[in-house]
Coordinates of N, CA, C and O in Angstrom, one line a residue:
X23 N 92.0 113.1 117.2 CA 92.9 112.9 116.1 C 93.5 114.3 115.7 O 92.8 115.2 115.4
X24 N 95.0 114.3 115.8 CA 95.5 115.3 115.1 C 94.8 116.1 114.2 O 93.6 115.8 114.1
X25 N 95.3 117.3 113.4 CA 94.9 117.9 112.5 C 95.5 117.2 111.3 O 95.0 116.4 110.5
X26 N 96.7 117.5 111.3 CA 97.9 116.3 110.5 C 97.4 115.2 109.7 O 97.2 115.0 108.5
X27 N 97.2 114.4 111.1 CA 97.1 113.1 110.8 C 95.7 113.2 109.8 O 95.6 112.6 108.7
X28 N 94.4 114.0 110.4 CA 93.0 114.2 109.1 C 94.1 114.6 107.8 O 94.5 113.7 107.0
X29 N 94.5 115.5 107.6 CA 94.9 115.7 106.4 C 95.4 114.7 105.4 O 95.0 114.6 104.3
X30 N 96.6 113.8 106.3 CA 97.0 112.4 105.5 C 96.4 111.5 105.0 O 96.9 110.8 104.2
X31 N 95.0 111.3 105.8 CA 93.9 110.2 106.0 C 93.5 110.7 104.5 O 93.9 109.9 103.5
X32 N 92.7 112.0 104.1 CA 91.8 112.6 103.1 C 93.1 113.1 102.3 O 92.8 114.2 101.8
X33 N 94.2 112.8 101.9 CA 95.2 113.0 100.9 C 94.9 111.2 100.7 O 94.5 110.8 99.6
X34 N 95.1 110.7 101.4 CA 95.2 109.1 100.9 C 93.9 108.8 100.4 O 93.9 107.7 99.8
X35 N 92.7 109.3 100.4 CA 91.5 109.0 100.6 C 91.5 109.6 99.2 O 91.5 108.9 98.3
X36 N 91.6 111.2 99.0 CA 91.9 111.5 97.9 C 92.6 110.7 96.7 O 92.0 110.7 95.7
X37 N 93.4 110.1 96.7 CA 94.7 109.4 95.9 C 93.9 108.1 95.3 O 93.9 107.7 94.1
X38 N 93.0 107.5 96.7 CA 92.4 106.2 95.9 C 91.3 106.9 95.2 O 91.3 106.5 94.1
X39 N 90.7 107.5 95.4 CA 89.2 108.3 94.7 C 89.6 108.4 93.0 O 89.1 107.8 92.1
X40 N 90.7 109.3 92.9 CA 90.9 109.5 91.7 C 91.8 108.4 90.5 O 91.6 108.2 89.3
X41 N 92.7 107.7 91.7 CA 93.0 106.6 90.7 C 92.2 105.7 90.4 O 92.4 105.1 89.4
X42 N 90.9 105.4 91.4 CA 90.1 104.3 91.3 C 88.9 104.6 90.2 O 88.2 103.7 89.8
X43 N 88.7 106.0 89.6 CA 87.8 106.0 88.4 C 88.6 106.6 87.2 O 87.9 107.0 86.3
X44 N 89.5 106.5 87.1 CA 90.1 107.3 86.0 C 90.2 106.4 85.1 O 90.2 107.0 84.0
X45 N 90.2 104.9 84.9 CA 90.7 104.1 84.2 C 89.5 104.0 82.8 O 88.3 103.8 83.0
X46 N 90.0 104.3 81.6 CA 89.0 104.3 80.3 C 89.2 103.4 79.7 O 88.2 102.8 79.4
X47 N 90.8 102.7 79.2 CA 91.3 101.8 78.9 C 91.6 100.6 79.2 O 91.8 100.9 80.4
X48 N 91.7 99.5 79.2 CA 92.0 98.5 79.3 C 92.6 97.2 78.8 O 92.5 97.0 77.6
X49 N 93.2 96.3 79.7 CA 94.0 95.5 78.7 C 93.5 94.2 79.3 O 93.5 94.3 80.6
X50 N 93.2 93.3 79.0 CA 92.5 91.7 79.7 C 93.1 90.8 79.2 O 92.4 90.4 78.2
X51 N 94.6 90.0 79.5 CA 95.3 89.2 79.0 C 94.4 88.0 78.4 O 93.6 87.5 79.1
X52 N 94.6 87.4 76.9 CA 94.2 86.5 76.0 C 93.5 85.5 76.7 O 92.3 85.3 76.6
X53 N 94.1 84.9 77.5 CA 94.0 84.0 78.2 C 92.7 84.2 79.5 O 92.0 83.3 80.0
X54 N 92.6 85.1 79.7 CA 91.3 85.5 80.6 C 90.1 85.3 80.1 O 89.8 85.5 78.9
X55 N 89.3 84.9 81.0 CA 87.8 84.8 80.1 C 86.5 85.3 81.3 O 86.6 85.4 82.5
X56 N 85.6 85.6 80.5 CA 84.4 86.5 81.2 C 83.6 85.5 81.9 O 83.2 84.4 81.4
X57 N 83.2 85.8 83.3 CA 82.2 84.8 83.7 C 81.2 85.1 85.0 O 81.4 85.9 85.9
X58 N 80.3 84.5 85.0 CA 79.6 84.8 85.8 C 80.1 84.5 87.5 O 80.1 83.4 87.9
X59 N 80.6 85.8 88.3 CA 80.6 84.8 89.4 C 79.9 83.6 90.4 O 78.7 83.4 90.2
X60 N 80.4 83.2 91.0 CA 79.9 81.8 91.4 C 79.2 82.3 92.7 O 79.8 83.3 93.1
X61 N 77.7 81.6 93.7 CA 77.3 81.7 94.2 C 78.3 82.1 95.3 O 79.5 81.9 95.4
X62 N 77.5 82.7 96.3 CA 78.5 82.6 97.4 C 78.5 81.2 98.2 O 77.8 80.2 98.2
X63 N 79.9 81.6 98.9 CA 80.2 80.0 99.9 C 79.6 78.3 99.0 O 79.4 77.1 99.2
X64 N 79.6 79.2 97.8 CA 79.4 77.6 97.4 C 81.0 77.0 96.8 O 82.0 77.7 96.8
X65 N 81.0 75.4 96.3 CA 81.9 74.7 96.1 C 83.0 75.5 95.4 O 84.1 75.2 95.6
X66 N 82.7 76.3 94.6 CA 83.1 77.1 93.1 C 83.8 78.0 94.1 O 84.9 77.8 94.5
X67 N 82.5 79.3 94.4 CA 83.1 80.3 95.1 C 84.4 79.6 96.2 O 85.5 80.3 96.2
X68 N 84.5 78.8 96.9 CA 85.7 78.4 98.0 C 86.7 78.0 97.0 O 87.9 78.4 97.3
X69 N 86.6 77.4 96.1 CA 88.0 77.4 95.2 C 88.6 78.5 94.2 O 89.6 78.4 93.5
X70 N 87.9 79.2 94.2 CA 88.5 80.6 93.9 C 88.7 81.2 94.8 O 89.8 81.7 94.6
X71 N 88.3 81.5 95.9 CA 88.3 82.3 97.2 C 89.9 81.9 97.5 O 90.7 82.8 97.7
X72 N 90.0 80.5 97.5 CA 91.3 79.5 98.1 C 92.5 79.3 96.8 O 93.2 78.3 96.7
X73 N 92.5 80.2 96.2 CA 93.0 79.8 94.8 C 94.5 80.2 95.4 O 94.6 81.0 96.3
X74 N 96.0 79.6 94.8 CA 96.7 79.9 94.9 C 97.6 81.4 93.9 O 98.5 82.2 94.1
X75 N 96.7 81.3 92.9 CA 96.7 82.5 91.6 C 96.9 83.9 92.8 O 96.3 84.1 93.8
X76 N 97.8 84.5 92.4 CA 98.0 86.0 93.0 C 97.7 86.9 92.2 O 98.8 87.0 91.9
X77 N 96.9 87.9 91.4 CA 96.7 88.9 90.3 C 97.1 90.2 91.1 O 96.9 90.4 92.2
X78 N 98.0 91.2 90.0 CA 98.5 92.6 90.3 C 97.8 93.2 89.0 O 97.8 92.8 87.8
X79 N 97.3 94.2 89.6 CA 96.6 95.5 88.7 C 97.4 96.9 88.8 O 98.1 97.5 89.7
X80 N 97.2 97.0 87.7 CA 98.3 98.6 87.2 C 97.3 99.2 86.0 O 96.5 98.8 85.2
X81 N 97.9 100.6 86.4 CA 97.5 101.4 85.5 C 98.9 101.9 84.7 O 99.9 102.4 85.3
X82 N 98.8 101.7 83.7 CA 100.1 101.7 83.1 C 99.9 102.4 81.4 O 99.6 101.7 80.5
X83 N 100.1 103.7 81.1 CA 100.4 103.9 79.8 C 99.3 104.3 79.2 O 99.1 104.6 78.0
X84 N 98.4 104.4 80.3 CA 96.7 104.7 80.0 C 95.9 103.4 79.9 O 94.8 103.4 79.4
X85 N 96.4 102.6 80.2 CA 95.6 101.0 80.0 C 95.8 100.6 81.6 O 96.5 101.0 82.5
X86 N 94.8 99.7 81.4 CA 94.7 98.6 82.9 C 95.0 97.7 82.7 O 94.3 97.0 81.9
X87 N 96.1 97.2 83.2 CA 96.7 95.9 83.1 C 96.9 94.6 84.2 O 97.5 94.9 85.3
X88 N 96.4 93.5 84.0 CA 96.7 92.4 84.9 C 97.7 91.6 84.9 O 98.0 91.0 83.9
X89 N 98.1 91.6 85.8 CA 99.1 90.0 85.5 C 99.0 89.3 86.6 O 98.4 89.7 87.6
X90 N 99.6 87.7 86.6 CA 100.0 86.9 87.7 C 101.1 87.1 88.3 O 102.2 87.0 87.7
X91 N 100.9 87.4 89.4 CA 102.3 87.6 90.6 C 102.4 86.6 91.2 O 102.1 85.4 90.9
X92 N 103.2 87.1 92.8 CA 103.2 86.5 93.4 C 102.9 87.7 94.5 O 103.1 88.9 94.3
X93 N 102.3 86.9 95.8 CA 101.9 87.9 96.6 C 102.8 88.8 97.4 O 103.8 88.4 98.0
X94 N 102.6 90.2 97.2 CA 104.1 91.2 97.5 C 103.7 91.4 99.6 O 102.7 91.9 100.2
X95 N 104.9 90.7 100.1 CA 104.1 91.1 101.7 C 105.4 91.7 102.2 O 105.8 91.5 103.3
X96 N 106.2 92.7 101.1 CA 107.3 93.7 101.8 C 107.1 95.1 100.9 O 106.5 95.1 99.8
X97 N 107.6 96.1 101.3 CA 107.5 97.3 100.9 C 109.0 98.2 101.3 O 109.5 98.3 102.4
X98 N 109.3 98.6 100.4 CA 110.3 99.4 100.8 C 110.1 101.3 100.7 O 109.2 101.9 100.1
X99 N 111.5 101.9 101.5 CA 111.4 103.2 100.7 C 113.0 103.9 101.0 O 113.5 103.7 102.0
X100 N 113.4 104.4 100.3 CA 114.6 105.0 99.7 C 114.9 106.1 101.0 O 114.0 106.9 101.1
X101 N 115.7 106.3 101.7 CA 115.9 107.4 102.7 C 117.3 107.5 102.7 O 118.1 106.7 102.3
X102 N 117.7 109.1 103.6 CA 118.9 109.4 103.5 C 119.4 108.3 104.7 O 119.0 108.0 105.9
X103 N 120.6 108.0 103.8 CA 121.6 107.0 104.8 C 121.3 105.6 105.0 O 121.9 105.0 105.8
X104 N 120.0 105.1 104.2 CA 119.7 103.6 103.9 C 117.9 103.7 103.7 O 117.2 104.7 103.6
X105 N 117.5 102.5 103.7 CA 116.1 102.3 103.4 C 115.6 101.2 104.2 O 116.1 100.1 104.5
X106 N 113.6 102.0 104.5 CA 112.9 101.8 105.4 C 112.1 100.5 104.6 O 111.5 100.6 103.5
X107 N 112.2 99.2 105.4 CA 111.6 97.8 104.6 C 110.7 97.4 105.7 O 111.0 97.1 106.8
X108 N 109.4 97.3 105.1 CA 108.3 96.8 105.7 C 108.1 95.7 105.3 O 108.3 95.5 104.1
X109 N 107.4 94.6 106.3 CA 107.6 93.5 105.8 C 105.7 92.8 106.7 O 105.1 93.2 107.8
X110 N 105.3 91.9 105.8 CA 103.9 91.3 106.5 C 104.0 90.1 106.1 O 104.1 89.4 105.1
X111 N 103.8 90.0 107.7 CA 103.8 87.7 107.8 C 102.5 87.6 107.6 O 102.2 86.4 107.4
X112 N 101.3 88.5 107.6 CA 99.9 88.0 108.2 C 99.7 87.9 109.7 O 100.1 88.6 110.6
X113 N 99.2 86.9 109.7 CA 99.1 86.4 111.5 C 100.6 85.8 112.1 O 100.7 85.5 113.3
X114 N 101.6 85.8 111.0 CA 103.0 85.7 111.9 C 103.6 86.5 112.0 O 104.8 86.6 112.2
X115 N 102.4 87.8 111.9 CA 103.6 89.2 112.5 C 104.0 89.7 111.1 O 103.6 89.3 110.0
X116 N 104.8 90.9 111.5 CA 105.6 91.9 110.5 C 106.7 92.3 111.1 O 107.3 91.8 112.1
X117 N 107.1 93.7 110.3 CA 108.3 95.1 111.4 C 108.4 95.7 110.4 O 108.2 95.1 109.3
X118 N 108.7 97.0 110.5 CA 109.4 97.8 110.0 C 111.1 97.8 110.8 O 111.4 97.9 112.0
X119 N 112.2 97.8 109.7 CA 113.2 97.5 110.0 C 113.9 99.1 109.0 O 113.5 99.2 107.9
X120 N 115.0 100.0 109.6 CA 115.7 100.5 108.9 C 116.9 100.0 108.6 O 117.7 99.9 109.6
X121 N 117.5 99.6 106.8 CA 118.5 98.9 106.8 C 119.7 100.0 106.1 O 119.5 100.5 105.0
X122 N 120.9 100.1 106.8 CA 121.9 101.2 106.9 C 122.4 101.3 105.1 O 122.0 100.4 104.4
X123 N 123.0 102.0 104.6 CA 124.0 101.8 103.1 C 124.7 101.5 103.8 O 124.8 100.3 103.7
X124 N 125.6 102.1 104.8 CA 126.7 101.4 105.3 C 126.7 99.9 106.0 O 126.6 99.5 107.2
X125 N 127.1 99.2 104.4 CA 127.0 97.9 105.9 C 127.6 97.5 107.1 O 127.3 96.5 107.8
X126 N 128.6 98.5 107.3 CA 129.2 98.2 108.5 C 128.2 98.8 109.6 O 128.9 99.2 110.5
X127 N 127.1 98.9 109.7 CA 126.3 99.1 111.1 C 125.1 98.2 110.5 O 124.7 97.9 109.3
X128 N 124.4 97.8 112.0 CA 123.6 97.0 112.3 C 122.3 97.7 111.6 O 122.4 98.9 111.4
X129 N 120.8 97.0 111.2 CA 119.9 96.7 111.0 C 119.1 97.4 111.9 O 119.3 96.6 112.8
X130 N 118.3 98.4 112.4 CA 117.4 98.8 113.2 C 115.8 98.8 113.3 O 114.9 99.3 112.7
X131 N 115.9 98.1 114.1 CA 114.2 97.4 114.7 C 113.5 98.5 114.8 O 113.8 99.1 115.8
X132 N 112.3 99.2 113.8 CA 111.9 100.4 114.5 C 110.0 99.7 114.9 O 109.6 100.6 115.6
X133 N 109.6 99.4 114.8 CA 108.6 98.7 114.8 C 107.8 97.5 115.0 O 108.2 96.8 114.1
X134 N 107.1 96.8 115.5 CA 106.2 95.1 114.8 C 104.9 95.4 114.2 O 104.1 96.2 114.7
X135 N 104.6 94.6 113.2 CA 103.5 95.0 113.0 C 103.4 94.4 111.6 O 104.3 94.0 110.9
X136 N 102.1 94.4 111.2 CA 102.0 93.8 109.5 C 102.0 95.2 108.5 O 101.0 95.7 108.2
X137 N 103.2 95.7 108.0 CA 103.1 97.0 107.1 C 103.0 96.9 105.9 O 103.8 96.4 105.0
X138 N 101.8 97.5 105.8 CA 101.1 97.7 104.3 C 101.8 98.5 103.2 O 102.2 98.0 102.2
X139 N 102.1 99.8 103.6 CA 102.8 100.7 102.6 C 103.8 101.8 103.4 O 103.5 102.5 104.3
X140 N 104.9 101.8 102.8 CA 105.7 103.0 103.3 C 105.6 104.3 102.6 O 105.5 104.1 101.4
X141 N 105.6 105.7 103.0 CA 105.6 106.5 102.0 C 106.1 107.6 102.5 O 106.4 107.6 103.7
X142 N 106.2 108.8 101.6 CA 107.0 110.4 101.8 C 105.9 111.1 101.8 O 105.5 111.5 100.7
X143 N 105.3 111.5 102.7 CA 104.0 113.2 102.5 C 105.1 114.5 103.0 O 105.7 114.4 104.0
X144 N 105.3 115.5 102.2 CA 106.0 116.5 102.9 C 107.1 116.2 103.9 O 106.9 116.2 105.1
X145 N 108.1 116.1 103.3 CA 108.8 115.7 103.9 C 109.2 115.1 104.9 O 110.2 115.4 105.6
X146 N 108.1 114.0 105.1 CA 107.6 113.2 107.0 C 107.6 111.7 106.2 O 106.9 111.7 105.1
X147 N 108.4 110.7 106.6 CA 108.2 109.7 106.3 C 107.0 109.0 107.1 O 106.9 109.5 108.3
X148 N 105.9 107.9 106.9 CA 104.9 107.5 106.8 C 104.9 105.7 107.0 O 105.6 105.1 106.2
X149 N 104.3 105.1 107.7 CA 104.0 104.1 107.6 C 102.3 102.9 107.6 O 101.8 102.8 108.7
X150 N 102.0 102.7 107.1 CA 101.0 101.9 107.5 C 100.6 100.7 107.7 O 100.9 99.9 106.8
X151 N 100.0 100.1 108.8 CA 100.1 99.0 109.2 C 98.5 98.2 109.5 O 97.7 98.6 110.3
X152 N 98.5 97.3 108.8 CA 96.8 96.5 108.6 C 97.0 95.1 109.0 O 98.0 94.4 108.7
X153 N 95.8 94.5 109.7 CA 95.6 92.8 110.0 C 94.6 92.6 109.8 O 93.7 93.2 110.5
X154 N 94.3 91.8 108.9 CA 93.2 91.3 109.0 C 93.0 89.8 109.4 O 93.5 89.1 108.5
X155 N 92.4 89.1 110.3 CA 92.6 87.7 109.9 C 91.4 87.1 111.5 O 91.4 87.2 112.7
X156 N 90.6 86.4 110.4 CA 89.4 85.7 111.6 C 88.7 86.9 111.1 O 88.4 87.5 110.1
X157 N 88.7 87.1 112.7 CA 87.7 88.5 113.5 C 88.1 89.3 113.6 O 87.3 90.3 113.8
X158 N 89.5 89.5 113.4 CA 90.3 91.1 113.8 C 90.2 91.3 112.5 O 90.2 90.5 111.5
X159 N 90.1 93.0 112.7 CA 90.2 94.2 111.7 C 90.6 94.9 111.7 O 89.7 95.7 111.5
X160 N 91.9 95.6 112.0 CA 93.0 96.9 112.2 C 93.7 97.1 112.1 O 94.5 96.2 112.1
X161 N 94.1 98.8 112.3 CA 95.2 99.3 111.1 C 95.6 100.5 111.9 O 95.2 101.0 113.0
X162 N 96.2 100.7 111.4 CA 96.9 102.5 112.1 C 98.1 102.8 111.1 O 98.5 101.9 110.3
X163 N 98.6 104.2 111.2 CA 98.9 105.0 110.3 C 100.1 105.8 111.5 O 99.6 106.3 112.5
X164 N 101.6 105.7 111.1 CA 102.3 106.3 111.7 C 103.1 107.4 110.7 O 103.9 108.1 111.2

């Protein structure tokens, strides 16, 4: 593996570490309530597991906040002369596609794949790409 590429790995690795303990605050919408989770694989646990409910977590304002979404399976990112949109079917596939400002030119295919997050490190644009589904488990980092 690159040198690079370690560096990006342990900046990202870094980024979850610190955001993942910082949180002091908290916000737990009214309507939430505390509960013991449910055994595993039992009747309970598979209808939560299977729940149609999507939840998004934020750190926002110094609090942690939940809400109900819906499930986000596109990503974008802002670049000179149009923007890089990643998109995840799951098991029906993905891509990364570059789409022009100018609409007078075409849409460019740069990728397939299910992409997780687009991003900017030092001026290198970044992609990441994850499947999980069954048995399979993997990812790679462009």
């Amino acid at each position: 593996m690159k040198l690079k590429t370690k560096y990006v790995f342990f900046f990202i690795f870094l980024i979850h570490c610190f955001t993942g303990f910082c949180q002091k605050n908290k916000f737990i919408p009214k309507d939430f309530i505390e509960t013991i989770p449910p055994k595993f694989e039992s009747e309970e646990w598979y209808k939560l597991n299977n729940s149609h409910n999507e939840f998004g977590v934020k750190f926002r304002n110094g609090k942690l906040e939940i809400e109900k979404t819906k499930e986000k399976n596109k990503c974008s990112l802002k670049i000179k002369d149009g923007t890089l949109v990643g998109m995840d079917g799951g098991e029906f596939g993905g891509q990364l596609i570059f789409v022009p400002d100018d609409k007078t030119k075409n849409t460019i295919n740069i990728n397939k794949g299910n992409v997780k997050y687009i991003f900017n490190y030092k001026g290198r644009n970044y992609f990441i790409l994850g499947y999980a589904h069954m048995g399979t488990s993997e990812g790679a980092l462009y």
